[in-house]
Backbone as CSV, one residue per row, in Angstrom:
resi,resn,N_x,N_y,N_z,CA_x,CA_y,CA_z,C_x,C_y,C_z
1,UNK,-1.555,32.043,17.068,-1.715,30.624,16.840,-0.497,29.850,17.336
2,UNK,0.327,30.330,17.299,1.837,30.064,17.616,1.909,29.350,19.400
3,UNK,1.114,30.015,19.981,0.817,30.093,21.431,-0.180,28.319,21.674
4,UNK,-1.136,28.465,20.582,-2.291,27.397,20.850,-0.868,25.927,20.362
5,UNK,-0.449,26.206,19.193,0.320,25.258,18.844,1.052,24.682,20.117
6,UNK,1.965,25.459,20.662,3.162,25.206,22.040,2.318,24.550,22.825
7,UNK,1.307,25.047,23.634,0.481,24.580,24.562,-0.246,23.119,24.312
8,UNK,-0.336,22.923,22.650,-0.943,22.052,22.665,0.092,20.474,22.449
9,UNK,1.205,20.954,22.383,2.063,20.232,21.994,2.850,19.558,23.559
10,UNK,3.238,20.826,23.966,3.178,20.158,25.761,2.260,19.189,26.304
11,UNK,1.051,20.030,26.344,-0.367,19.338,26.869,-0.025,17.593,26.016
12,UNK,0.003,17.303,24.877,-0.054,16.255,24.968,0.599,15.369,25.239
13,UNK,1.863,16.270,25.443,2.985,14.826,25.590,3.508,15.033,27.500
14,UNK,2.555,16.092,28.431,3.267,15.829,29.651,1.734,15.652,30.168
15,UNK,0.727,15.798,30.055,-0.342,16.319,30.384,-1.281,14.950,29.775
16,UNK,-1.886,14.674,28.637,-2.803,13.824,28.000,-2.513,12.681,28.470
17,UNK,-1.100,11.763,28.997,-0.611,10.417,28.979,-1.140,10.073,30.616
18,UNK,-1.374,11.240,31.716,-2.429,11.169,32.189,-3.581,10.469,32.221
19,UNK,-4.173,10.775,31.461,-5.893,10.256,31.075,-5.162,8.733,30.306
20,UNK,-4.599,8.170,29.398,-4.316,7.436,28.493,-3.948,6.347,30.023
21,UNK,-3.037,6.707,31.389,-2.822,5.757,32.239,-3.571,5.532,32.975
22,UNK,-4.385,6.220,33.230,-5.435,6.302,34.298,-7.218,5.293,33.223
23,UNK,-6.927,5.552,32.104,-8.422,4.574,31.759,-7.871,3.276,31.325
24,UNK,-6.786,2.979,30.901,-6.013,1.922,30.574,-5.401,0.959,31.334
25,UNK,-4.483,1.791,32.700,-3.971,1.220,33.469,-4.534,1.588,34.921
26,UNK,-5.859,1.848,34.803,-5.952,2.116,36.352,-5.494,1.743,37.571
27,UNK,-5.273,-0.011,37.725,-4.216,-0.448,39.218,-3.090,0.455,39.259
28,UNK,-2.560,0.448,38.126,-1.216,1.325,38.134,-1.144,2.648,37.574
29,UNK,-2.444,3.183,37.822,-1.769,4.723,36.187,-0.736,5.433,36.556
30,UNK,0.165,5.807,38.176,0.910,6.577,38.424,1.971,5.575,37.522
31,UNK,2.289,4.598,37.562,3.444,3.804,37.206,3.305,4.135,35.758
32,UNK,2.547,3.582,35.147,1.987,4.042,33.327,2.488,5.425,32.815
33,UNK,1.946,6.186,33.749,2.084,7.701,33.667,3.841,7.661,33.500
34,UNK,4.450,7.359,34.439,5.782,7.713,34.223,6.534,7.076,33.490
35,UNK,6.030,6.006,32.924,6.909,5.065,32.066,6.494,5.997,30.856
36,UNK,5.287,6.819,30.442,5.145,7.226,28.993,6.111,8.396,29.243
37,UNK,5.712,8.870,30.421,7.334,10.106,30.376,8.560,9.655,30.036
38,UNK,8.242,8.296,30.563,10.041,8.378,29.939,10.396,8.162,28.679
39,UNK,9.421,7.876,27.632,9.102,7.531,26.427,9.528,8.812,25.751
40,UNK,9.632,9.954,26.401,9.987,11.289,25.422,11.743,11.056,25.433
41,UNK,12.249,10.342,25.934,13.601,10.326,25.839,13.997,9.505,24.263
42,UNK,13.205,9.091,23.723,13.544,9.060,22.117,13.515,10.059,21.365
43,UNK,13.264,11.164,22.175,14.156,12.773,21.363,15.310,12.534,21.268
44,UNK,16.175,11.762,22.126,17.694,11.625,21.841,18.147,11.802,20.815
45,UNK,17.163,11.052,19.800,17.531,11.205,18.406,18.156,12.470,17.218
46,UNK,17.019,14.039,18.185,17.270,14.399,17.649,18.932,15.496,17.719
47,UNK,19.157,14.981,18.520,20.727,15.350,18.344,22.151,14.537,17.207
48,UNK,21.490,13.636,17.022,22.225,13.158,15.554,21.864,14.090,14.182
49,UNK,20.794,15.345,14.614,20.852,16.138,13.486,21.539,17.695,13.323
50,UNK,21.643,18.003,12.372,22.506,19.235,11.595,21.709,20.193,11.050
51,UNK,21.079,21.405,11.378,20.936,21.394,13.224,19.823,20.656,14.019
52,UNK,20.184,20.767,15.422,19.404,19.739,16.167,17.990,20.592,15.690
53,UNK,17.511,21.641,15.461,16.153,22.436,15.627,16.420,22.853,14.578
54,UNK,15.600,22.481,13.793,14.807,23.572,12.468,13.600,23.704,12.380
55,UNK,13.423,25.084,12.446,12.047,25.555,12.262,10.975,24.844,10.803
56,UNK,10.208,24.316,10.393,9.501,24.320,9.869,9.356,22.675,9.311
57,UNK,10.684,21.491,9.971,10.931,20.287,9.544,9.953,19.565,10.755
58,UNK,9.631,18.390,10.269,8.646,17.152,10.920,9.672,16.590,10.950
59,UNK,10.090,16.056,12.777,10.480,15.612,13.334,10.614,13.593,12.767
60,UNK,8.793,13.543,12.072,8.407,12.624,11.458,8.720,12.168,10.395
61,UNK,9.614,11.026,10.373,10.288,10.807,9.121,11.438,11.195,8.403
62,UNK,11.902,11.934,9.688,13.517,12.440,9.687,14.457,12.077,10.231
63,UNK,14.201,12.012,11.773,14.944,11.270,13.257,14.667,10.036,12.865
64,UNK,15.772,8.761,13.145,15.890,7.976,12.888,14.743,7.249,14.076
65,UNK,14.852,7.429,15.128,13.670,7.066,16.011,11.947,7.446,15.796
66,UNK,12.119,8.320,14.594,11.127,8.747,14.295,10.100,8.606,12.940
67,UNK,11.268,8.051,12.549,10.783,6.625,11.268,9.090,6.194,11.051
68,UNK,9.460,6.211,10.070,7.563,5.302,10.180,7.859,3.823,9.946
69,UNK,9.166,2.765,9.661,9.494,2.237,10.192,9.396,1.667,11.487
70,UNK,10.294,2.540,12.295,9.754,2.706,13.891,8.646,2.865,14.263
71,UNK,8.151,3.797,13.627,6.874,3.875,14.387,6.072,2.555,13.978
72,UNK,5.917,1.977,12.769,5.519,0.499,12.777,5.766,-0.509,13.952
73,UNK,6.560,-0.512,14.190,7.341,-1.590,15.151,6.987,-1.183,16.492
74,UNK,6.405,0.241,16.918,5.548,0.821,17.945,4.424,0.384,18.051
75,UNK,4.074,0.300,16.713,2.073,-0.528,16.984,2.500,-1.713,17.333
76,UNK,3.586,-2.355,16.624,3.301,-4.034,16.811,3.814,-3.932,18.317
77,UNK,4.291,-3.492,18.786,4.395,-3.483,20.264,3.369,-3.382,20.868
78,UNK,2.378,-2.151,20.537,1.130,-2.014,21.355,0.207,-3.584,21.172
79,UNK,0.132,-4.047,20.211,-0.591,-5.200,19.792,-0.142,-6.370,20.222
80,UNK,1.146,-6.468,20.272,1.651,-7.857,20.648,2.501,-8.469,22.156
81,UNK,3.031,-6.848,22.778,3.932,-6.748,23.676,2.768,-6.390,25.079
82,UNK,3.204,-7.053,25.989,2.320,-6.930,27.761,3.576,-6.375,28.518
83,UNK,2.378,-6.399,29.831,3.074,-5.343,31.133,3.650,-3.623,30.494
84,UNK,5.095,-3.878,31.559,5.833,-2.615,31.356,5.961,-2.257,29.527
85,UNK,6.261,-3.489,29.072,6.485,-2.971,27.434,5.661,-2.262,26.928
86,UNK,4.479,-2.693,27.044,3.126,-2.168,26.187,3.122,-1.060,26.722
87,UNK,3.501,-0.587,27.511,2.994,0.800,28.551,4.277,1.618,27.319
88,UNK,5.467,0.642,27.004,6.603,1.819,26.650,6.105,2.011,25.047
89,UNK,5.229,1.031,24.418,4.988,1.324,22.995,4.054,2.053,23.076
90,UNK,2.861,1.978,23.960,2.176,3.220,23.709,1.999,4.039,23.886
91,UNK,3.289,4.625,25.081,3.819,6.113,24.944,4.417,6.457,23.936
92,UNK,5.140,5.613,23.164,6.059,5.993,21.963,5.443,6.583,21.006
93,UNK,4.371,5.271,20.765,3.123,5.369,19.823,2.594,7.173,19.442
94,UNK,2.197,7.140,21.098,1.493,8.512,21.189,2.548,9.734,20.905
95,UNK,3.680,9.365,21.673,4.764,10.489,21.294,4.370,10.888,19.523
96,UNK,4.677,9.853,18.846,4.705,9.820,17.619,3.600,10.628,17.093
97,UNK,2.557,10.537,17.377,1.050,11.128,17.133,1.374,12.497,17.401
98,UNK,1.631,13.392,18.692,1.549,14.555,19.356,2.977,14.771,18.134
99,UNK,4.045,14.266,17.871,5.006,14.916,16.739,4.091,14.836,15.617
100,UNK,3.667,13.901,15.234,3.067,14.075,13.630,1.913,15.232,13.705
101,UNK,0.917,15.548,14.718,0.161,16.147,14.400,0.824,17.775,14.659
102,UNK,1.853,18.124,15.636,2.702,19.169,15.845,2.834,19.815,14.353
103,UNK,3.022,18.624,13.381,3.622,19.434,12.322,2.649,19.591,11.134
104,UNK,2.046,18.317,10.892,0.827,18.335,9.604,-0.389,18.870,10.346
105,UNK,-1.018,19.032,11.154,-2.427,19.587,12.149,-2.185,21.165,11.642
106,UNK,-0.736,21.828,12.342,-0.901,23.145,12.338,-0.483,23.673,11.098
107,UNK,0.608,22.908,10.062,0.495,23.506,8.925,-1.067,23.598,7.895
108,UNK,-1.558,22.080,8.187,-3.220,22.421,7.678,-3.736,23.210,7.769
109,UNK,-3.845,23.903,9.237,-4.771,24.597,9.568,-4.330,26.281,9.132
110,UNK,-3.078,26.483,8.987,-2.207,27.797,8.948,-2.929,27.654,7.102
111,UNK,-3.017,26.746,6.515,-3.502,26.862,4.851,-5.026,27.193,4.916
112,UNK,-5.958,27.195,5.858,-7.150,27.134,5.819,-7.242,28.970,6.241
């Protein structure tokens, strides 16, 4: 399971933002596409932690970029913010999603 988890966790955050630029932003999805890549650079965050990697912690609600705070202020971006911005909140957005479900999806399913 360990294997489906990794794969699926890549897949969404280099792989899915793909499809998300291409039905959203079609004039531009190559441009879309790379602006949500660059949206993974709010991992930065997690080097303000002790240690940067622990096995079994949600990224969600720990990293200060990773706030549900923040992540609030990510929707109101998707909702309120145009052009390049909106493209950067709803990579964030999604970042946020592919971390939250990384951690509550596969512990669910590891209880079932």
């Amino acid at each position: 399971m360990e294997i489906a988890k990794i794969i699926t966790h890549y897949f969404l955050h280099l792989i899915f933002p793909v499809f998300i630029a291409f039905v959203f932003f079609r004039e531009n999805w190559k441009k879309a596409y790379f602006i949500m890549l660059a949206t993974m650079l709010v991992d930065v965050d997690h080097l303000l932690a002790t240690p940067i990697f622990q096995e079994g912690r949600s990224s969600i609600g720990f990293h200060p970029l990773h706030t549900y705070p923040m992540i609030f202020l990510y929707f109101l971006g998707v909702l309120f913010l145009r052009g390049n911005y909106k493209i950067i909140a709803i990579g964030l957005l999604f970042h946020m999603f592919t971390d939250f479900q990384d951690f509550y999806f596969w512990n669910w399913l590891v209880k079932l």
